[in-house]
Every structure is written in C-alpha cells, then in structure tokens.
XYZ file of C-alpha atoms in Angstrom:
457
model
C -0.001 -0.002 -0.007
C 2.686 2.491 0.982
C 4.615 2.096 -2.268
C 1.438 3.068 -4.136
C 1.087 6.140 -1.904
C 4.627 7.141 -2.731
C 4.145 6.544 -6.451
C 1.150 8.868 -6.280
C 3.147 11.421 -4.316
C 5.844 11.377 -6.975
C 3.290 12.242 -9.632
C 2.537 15.516 -7.846
C 5.944 16.921 -8.760
C 4.574 17.671 -12.197
C 1.983 19.976 -10.688
C -0.957 17.973 -11.982
C -4.133 17.897 -9.971
C -6.665 15.126 -9.913
C -10.081 16.396 -10.768
C -12.828 15.754 -8.286
C -15.781 14.049 -9.963
C -18.954 16.065 -9.886
C -22.060 14.436 -8.514
C -24.416 13.192 -11.175
C -21.867 12.329 -13.870
C -20.012 9.219 -14.959
C -17.466 8.688 -17.656
C -19.561 5.956 -19.283
C -22.832 7.842 -19.182
C -24.460 4.726 -17.771
C -26.535 6.625 -15.275
C -27.748 9.085 -17.861
C -29.498 6.221 -19.623
C -31.139 5.250 -16.349
C -32.237 8.725 -15.291
C -35.993 8.825 -14.789
C -38.060 10.943 -17.189
C -38.860 14.526 -16.203
C -42.351 13.670 -15.052
C -40.841 11.508 -12.268
C -39.619 14.678 -10.548
C -42.256 15.903 -8.133
C -42.697 18.013 -5.046
C -41.553 15.143 -2.865
C -38.127 15.020 -4.514
C -35.529 15.434 -1.746
C -33.707 18.668 -1.346
C -29.941 18.384 -1.859
C -29.349 19.197 1.804
C -31.540 16.193 2.701
C -29.480 13.752 0.656
C -26.008 14.319 2.078
C -24.312 10.986 2.595
C -22.256 9.621 5.421
C -20.388 6.344 5.729
C -19.396 3.950 8.476
C -16.719 1.271 8.313
C -17.558 -2.430 8.607
C -14.723 -4.500 10.034
C -13.888 -8.198 9.892
C -12.975 -10.342 12.886
C -9.335 -9.343 12.509
C -10.410 -5.673 12.537
C -9.610 -5.027 8.896
C -12.049 -2.980 6.806
C -14.473 -5.206 4.929
C -16.327 -2.247 3.464
C -18.558 0.694 4.291
C -22.224 1.244 4.884
C -23.416 4.341 3.061
C -26.482 6.139 4.334
C -28.212 9.473 4.493
C -27.541 11.791 7.412
C -29.387 10.856 10.602
C -31.785 13.811 10.531
C -32.994 12.668 7.109
C -33.216 9.029 8.171
C -35.280 9.979 11.195
C -37.603 12.174 9.146
C -38.393 9.538 6.499
C -38.679 6.646 8.975
C -42.410 7.221 9.249
C -42.883 8.370 5.670
C -44.724 6.561 2.917
C -43.066 3.972 0.692
C -43.104 6.474 -2.181
C -41.029 8.939 -0.198
C -38.688 6.177 0.983
C -38.249 5.042 -2.619
C -37.296 8.550 -3.713
C -34.600 8.788 -1.062
C -33.417 5.228 -1.729
C -33.058 6.008 -5.440
C -31.100 9.162 -4.631
C -28.748 7.189 -2.400
C -28.204 4.457 -5.010
C -27.631 6.869 -7.891
C -25.239 8.983 -5.863
C -23.134 5.922 -5.109
C -23.266 4.794 -8.725
C -22.023 8.216 -9.805
C -19.101 7.889 -7.391
C -17.676 5.169 -9.669
C -17.089 2.704 -6.863
C -17.104 -0.096 -9.405
C -13.313 -0.035 -9.280
C -13.313 -1.312 -5.721
C -11.120 -4.306 -4.927
C -13.158 -7.507 -5.024
C -12.991 -7.940 -1.243
C -14.339 -4.459 -0.460
C -18.065 -4.180 0.089
C -20.706 -1.456 -0.153
C -23.549 -1.900 2.353
C -26.841 -0.145 1.536
C -30.143 -0.391 3.433
C -33.120 -0.407 1.048
C -36.873 -0.915 1.449
C -38.030 -4.423 0.576
C -40.174 -3.080 -2.281
C -37.198 -1.251 -3.830
C -35.154 -4.366 -4.623
C -36.469 -4.611 -8.184
C -35.692 -0.960 -9.002
C -33.625 -0.446 -12.194
C -31.322 2.046 -10.422
C -29.588 -0.942 -8.821
C -28.117 -1.702 -12.247
C -25.680 1.170 -11.693
C -24.005 -0.545 -8.708
C -21.188 -3.091 -8.916
C -22.903 -6.365 -7.926
C -19.759 -8.181 -6.757
C -19.113 -5.409 -4.196
C -22.632 -4.604 -3.073
C -24.550 -5.886 -0.057
C -28.232 -4.990 -0.182
C -29.654 -4.867 3.330
C -33.404 -5.436 3.266
C -35.605 -3.089 5.283
C -38.889 -4.787 6.039
C -41.806 -2.337 6.037
C -45.101 -3.630 7.420
C -47.983 -2.074 5.474
C -50.449 -2.943 2.758
C -47.774 -2.538 0.064
C -45.408 -5.093 1.605
C -44.240 -7.412 -1.194
C -45.596 -10.936 -1.108
C -43.073 -13.368 0.322
C -42.901 -15.368 -2.887
C -42.338 -12.280 -5.037
C -39.677 -10.882 -2.724
C -37.909 -14.227 -2.650
C -37.911 -14.365 -6.457
C -36.484 -10.827 -6.685
C -33.733 -11.670 -4.175
C -32.942 -14.806 -6.164
C -32.414 -12.703 -9.292
C -30.203 -10.238 -7.416
C -28.058 -13.011 -5.991
C -27.753 -14.586 -9.437
C -26.477 -11.207 -10.684
C -23.796 -11.204 -7.974
C -25.332 -9.077 -5.247
C -25.183 -10.195 -1.628
C -28.242 -9.968 0.597
C -28.408 -8.952 4.248
C -31.564 -9.288 6.317
C -32.453 -8.034 9.809
C -32.317 -10.317 12.828
C -35.098 -12.878 12.211
C -35.636 -13.356 15.940
C -36.687 -9.685 16.069
C -38.133 -9.110 12.573
C -40.056 -12.331 12.097
C -40.762 -11.614 8.423
C -37.047 -12.131 7.766
C -37.270 -15.793 8.707
C -38.574 -16.772 5.276
C -35.528 -15.079 3.643
C -32.895 -16.828 5.771
C -32.036 -19.487 3.163
C -31.162 -16.678 0.698
C -29.328 -14.438 3.165
C -25.565 -13.956 3.031
C -25.558 -11.752 6.148
C -27.864 -11.221 9.125
C -27.523 -7.875 10.918
C -28.428 -7.003 14.489
C -27.923 -3.906 16.611
C -25.591 -3.923 19.605
C -27.955 -1.943 21.809
C -30.639 -4.595 21.403
C -28.303 -7.575 21.649
C -27.705 -8.965 25.093
C -25.388 -11.917 25.645
C -28.373 -14.267 25.829
C -29.932 -12.844 22.678
C -26.708 -13.169 20.685
C -26.261 -16.771 21.838
C -29.775 -17.626 20.742
C -29.311 -15.888 17.407
C -25.962 -17.615 16.803
C -27.504 -21.024 17.543
C -30.402 -20.216 15.226
C -28.029 -19.369 12.356
C -25.621 -22.228 13.031
C -28.459 -24.692 12.592
C -28.767 -23.791 8.903
C -27.074 -25.767 6.086
C -25.198 -22.605 4.997
C -25.207 -20.220 7.967
C -25.154 -16.534 7.012
C -22.523 -14.277 8.550
C -23.569 -12.204 11.557
C -23.049 -8.423 11.421
C -23.410 -6.349 14.593
C -24.066 -2.651 14.116
C -23.758 0.430 16.372
C -20.682 -0.742 18.289
C -19.446 2.151 20.390
C -16.128 0.903 21.758
C -13.530 -1.839 21.768
C -15.257 -3.632 24.622
C -18.408 -3.906 22.500
C -16.321 -5.401 19.691
C -14.752 -7.940 22.070
C -18.155 -8.874 23.476
C -19.635 -9.577 20.041
C -16.474 -11.246 18.807
C -16.714 -13.836 21.580
C -20.293 -14.568 20.496
C -19.402 -15.425 16.931
C -20.077 -12.243 14.974
C -18.121 -11.982 11.708
C -18.662 -8.337 10.823
C -18.586 -5.307 13.136
C -19.787 -1.767 12.504
C -19.828 1.406 14.519
C -17.925 4.567 15.475
C -15.423 2.599 17.582
C -13.108 2.310 14.557
C -11.771 5.869 14.806
C -12.214 6.439 18.539
C -9.194 6.815 20.773
C -8.172 3.859 22.858
C -6.260 3.486 26.082
C -2.711 3.809 24.733
C -1.093 5.680 27.603
C 1.402 2.943 28.410
C 2.421 2.146 24.839
C 5.645 3.833 23.603
C 6.083 4.684 19.937
C 7.673 1.912 17.856
C 11.383 2.196 17.024
C 10.828 3.140 13.396
C 8.216 5.694 14.370
C 10.612 7.266 16.864
C 13.401 7.380 14.295
C 11.259 9.115 11.688
C 9.813 11.478 14.302
C 13.297 12.742 15.098
C 13.957 13.494 11.447
C 10.571 15.203 11.079
C 11.370 17.286 14.143
C 14.584 18.500 12.539
C 12.569 19.946 9.685
C 10.898 22.281 12.172
C 14.165 23.322 13.755
C 15.344 25.060 10.564
C 18.106 22.532 10.239
C 20.178 23.232 7.142
C 19.890 20.986 4.103
C 23.450 19.800 4.686
C 22.630 18.755 8.249
C 19.482 16.955 7.119
C 21.473 15.152 4.464
C 24.063 14.030 7.007
C 21.307 12.767 9.306
C 19.665 10.837 6.474
C 22.963 9.245 5.469
C 23.086 7.561 8.867
C 20.010 5.533 7.829
C 21.045 3.618 4.731
C 17.593 2.092 4.143
C 15.858 5.461 4.314
C 18.468 7.082 2.088
C 18.035 4.395 -0.578
C 14.282 4.771 -0.367
C 14.539 8.537 -0.844
C 16.823 8.172 -3.889
C 14.547 5.543 -5.415
C 11.612 7.837 -4.827
C 13.207 10.936 -6.349
C 14.622 8.995 -9.324
C 11.361 7.367 -10.292
C 10.609 7.411 -13.993
C 7.482 9.366 -13.105
C 9.659 12.346 -12.304
C 10.922 12.468 -15.893
C 14.541 13.301 -15.119
C 17.140 12.107 -17.626
C 20.083 12.212 -15.173
C 19.759 10.153 -11.984
C 20.152 11.964 -8.677
C 22.756 10.250 -6.521
C 23.274 12.893 -3.840
C 21.017 12.980 -0.759
C 21.518 16.750 -0.547
C 20.460 17.195 -4.174
C 17.418 14.984 -3.557
C 16.378 17.136 -0.601
C 16.673 20.316 -2.662
C 14.607 18.844 -5.490
C 11.937 17.546 -3.104
C 11.566 20.628 -0.916
C 10.768 20.666 2.779
C 6.992 20.653 2.473
C 7.030 17.573 0.240
C 9.729 15.920 2.334
C 7.580 16.304 5.445
C 4.595 14.844 3.607
C 6.701 11.895 2.375
C 8.077 11.212 5.865
C 4.606 11.421 7.457
C 3.297 8.785 5.039
C 6.282 6.585 5.876
C 5.674 7.123 9.565
C 2.050 6.001 9.342
C 3.170 2.542 8.236
C 6.593 2.430 9.894
C 5.742 -0.033 12.670
C 3.280 -2.880 12.446
C 0.418 -1.907 14.732
C -2.936 -3.650 14.993
C -5.150 -4.108 11.916
C -7.476 -1.537 13.463
C -4.716 1.074 13.081
C -4.642 0.299 9.349
C -8.399 0.890 9.266
C -7.883 4.243 10.961
C -5.171 5.093 8.434
C -7.618 4.568 5.564
C -10.068 7.016 7.150
C -7.214 9.466 7.733
C -6.239 9.267 4.057
C -9.812 9.983 2.989
C -9.868 13.068 5.200
C -6.470 14.176 3.899
C -7.393 13.798 0.262
C -10.727 15.513 0.691
C -9.139 18.478 2.457
C -6.461 19.038 -0.184
C -8.830 18.796 -3.162
C -12.055 20.397 -1.954
C -11.107 23.996 -2.690
C -9.392 24.311 -6.112
C -6.597 26.743 -6.876
C -4.737 26.385 -3.580
C -0.928 26.750 -3.715
C 0.886 23.418 -3.451
C 2.300 24.274 -0.039
C -1.190 24.967 1.265
C -2.470 21.720 -0.233
C 0.330 19.839 1.488
C -0.594 21.411 4.822
C -4.288 20.525 4.373
C -3.380 16.964 3.435
C -1.180 16.730 6.519
C -3.937 18.056 8.801
C -6.319 15.351 7.560
C -3.700 12.633 7.828
C -2.658 13.622 11.331
C -6.257 13.942 12.597
C -6.247 10.215 13.366
C -2.545 9.782 14.105
C -3.369 8.669 17.653
C -5.444 5.773 16.327
C -2.868 4.988 13.608
C 0.136 4.915 15.976
C -1.948 3.837 18.991
C -0.525 6.526 21.232
C -2.336 9.513 22.801
C -2.882 12.464 20.450
C -1.020 14.937 22.658
C 2.001 12.673 22.726
C 1.902 12.089 18.964
C 1.745 15.815 18.304
C 4.634 16.490 20.680
C 7.002 13.998 19.013
C 6.062 14.906 15.437
C 6.671 18.667 15.578
C 3.747 19.494 13.323
C 3.365 22.886 11.640
C 1.431 25.291 13.907
C -1.720 25.355 11.782
C -1.838 21.543 11.556
C -1.223 21.153 15.297
C -3.989 23.628 16.108
C -6.486 21.754 13.937
C -5.773 18.220 15.159
C -5.093 18.958 18.813
C -7.421 21.841 19.658
C -9.875 22.020 16.753
C -9.017 25.603 15.869
C -6.793 27.495 13.448
C -7.072 27.961 9.669
C -7.415 24.268 8.803
C -9.978 23.352 11.448
C -13.139 24.145 9.403
C -12.151 21.875 6.520
C -11.139 19.153 8.953
C -14.547 19.448 10.677
C -16.222 19.153 7.282
C -14.226 16.028 6.364
C -15.162 14.446 9.698
C -18.823 15.420 9.284
C -18.919 13.536 5.970
C -18.151 10.282 7.734
C -20.335 10.720 10.812
C -23.625 8.853 10.950
C -25.002 10.889 13.835
C -27.062 14.039 13.778
C -24.356 16.307 12.381
C -24.489 19.743 10.815
C -22.665 18.997 7.554
C -24.595 21.613 5.606
C -23.757 24.375 8.127
C -20.072 23.409 8.232
C -19.887 23.320 4.432
C -21.395 26.808 4.264
C -18.749 28.090 6.699
C -16.068 26.607 4.458
C -17.487 28.368 1.424
C -18.511 25.207 -0.431
C -21.851 23.614 -1.189
C -22.920 20.486 0.662
C -23.236 18.721 -2.688
C -19.613 19.549 -3.534
C -18.531 18.309 -0.111
C -20.312 14.983 -0.603
C -18.944 14.526 -4.129
C -15.422 15.356 -2.954
C -15.738 12.962 -0.011
C -16.757 10.076 -2.249
C -13.967 10.907 -4.706
C -11.473 10.950 -1.813
C -12.720 7.553 -0.643
C -12.329 6.125 -4.156
C -8.826 7.587 -4.239
C -7.848 6.006 -0.914
C -9.252 2.649 -1.969
C -7.195 2.784 -5.185
C -4.122 2.019 -3.050
C -5.532 -1.342 -2.017
C -3.370 -4.285 -3.032
C-alpha cells in the first residue's frame, strides 16, 4: 500500500491535480440512460441538503475494513422513517444513484458497499448502476399494505443473488418476516444496543443450525469492549464509530521506526540546514536508498539520476519531504489491523481536504493533506494524540487543527469528519462556513474515498 502512496506522491511533482468528480456524472454515461423521465420529478423530490451521505466502516474479525455502509444523514433518516413507501423510494433512489455516480465499481473484489433499502425497492432499475460483486443490499422490512408478497420478494432476491449481489436481512428473531428469507441471506444484521449476551447466543444457535449459515453483522458498536463482546459470541462483521475512537494507549511507547522518523521530522521544524538533514539521512542507509529511489522514479521524468542525498532534498523541498516522511511514519511499525483501518479514514480526510477547494498553492495543499492525515494519528500509531503531536513537531496550523480544533485548517477538517459521521451532524452548516456547497462536499468525499481505496493491493 505505501509504495502506491509514494508513487502517487511522486506524480505531484509535475503539478498535476486530480479532478474531483462532480455528482451526477459518470465517464460511461451509464446513469444518464437510467435517469427517470422529467415527469418523475415531483414536489416530494428530496432537497440536496436532505441527501447528504455519510459512511461507516464495517470490520472483519481481525479488525480489517471489509467495506462501508453508506447512508443518509441521521436527521434525514429519522424524518423519513415514518414516511410513505413512495417517499422512501425517492430517497433510496437518490442514495443508489449517488453511489453509482461515485464510480465505486473499481473497488477491490474484497471491499463491500452496504446499503439499506426498502423491501419493495429491490427490483428498481437504479440498482443496475451498482457493482454487484461489491454490493450488499440490506433489506428493510416495512409492514404495510404494500409489503411485497413473500414469494415475489424471494424471487427478486434470487435474481439479485444470481447477478452477484449479496443480501443482508435483519435479525429474524426480532423481525419475524425475515425468517422466510434466511435461506437466501448472506448476512444477518443486528444492533448492539438490542443484543444482550443471551440474545446473541440464541441468534448464533439459530443461524448455526442452517445448512449454509449466514454471517452475523453487529451494528452500532461504540467501543472496543463492545467489539470484544460480540467477537466472543461469533459475529463476523462489526460496525460502529469505535473504529476511529481513541483507545487506552497511555502505556504504549512509539515503535522504534516511528521514533526514528519522528526525530527526522522534528529536525525539519528546527530550521536545520539541508546539509545537516542530508548528514542525518545518510546515517540511515535504508531510508536514504528509499529517498533516492523515490526521487529517481521514472514518473519524475529526469534524464540524469540523482545520486546525492543533498540534491534529492533540494529537489523535493521541505513541504514535500515532510509529507513523504509522514506517510512513511504511518506505516513504519506494524500496529494492529485496526490502526490500518484508521489510516484509511485518515487518508480519505487528507485527500478531501487538499482537493475540496481548487486553486490552492501546493504548499497549502500539502498542509491541508497533513492536517487530515494527522487527525487520526493517535489511532494509527496507537498513542495519545497529545503525545503524537509532541513527538512529530507538526506545523502550527496543523497542530492547532488536530489537537485543539481551531486555526485555519480546522473548518475543513470538521467538514471532512462530518462527511463520515452517521449521527445528527451539521454538515450543511459546516460546508457553508467553508465556502462550499454540501453537494460539492459529498462529491469530494466520495472521490477521496475512491482515491484512498485505489491504493488497495
């Protein structure tokens, strides 16, 4: 993964910027052919501010990211919970088409998109815009006179599974209508708040008694203890805000490679001369070779190889050198798989921050990227944030944003965080304070996620 980061970083030396896809467009035009006719637009069509998306990571048993659930912001979800099926369909279609426009079809095969959809929406043509091999359709059972007949719903699910989609259903011991769908379910999901030890044991026994037991997904996990509790009871997928929350890392020192890189990063702040930096780098043969390989990449287009560390430092510049070292530091020591999951979220924040507002000078873009990357450095390195900031000698604006939530980069960091929160956030208000539209923020967030996932092996 890191080598792909560095290859991308090298490409920036040419000054090229990656365009952020605009919501509602795809290169293939596939969605244009699926766009409903004008008469389908009606007064009930959601406002753009109502259709802002958020995401939440879904982890495996070894705490690696299996995928993300994408959903509307909580205020919207709460408002439509008691709405008619027609209104729910409109919002479901908006969610599906937005994800299709994000071009997530390039996801690695093992990465999943989780989407909750009404049971009566599963035959909607908008689903054709999603990548079946990556998509888990979670069935929302709605009890009213328009509830699909069990036989019809089963047939629709059979067609979706034949096309490559995976199906998730709610806990059949709670939602009894799900029982009939169990033989076709790949995943059963339950909520942590409603899952006592006894309930999970009963559910696990119920699933284990099937010829092909579906995997159990537990949602709304708040902390590591919740993860451990559900892990012991056989859950295979885990979802909730615990992924990026700080842990109890007070007694854990930084790893040796982290400490070594932190010293070098600190020297950048101390106005150490290029000659002194070069001498320090020469003491680390592996790092020196890595720097020369990086600077001499064919992507940089130089005819004559650079063999001097000092020359390499001059060509790279201090801002880019700090960025390169910070990326190295994030993967320097092998921490838990959960730290890798936190790093992916940090990269999404970093990319979103540097690309959201076009026309920024490269040095400013580097600082914004660094602020996003460092916003989860405590979870990545598994050390307290204050300690991480103290050993990394961050630029003042970056330190203010990640440690105190103020300074020039704080608003964009707050916006990046709001795009991934499933709670009752104020994404629209934060976007307005940043001088961007909520729609642009959502589009940029999805583009940043696609960018981060492009580094998957």
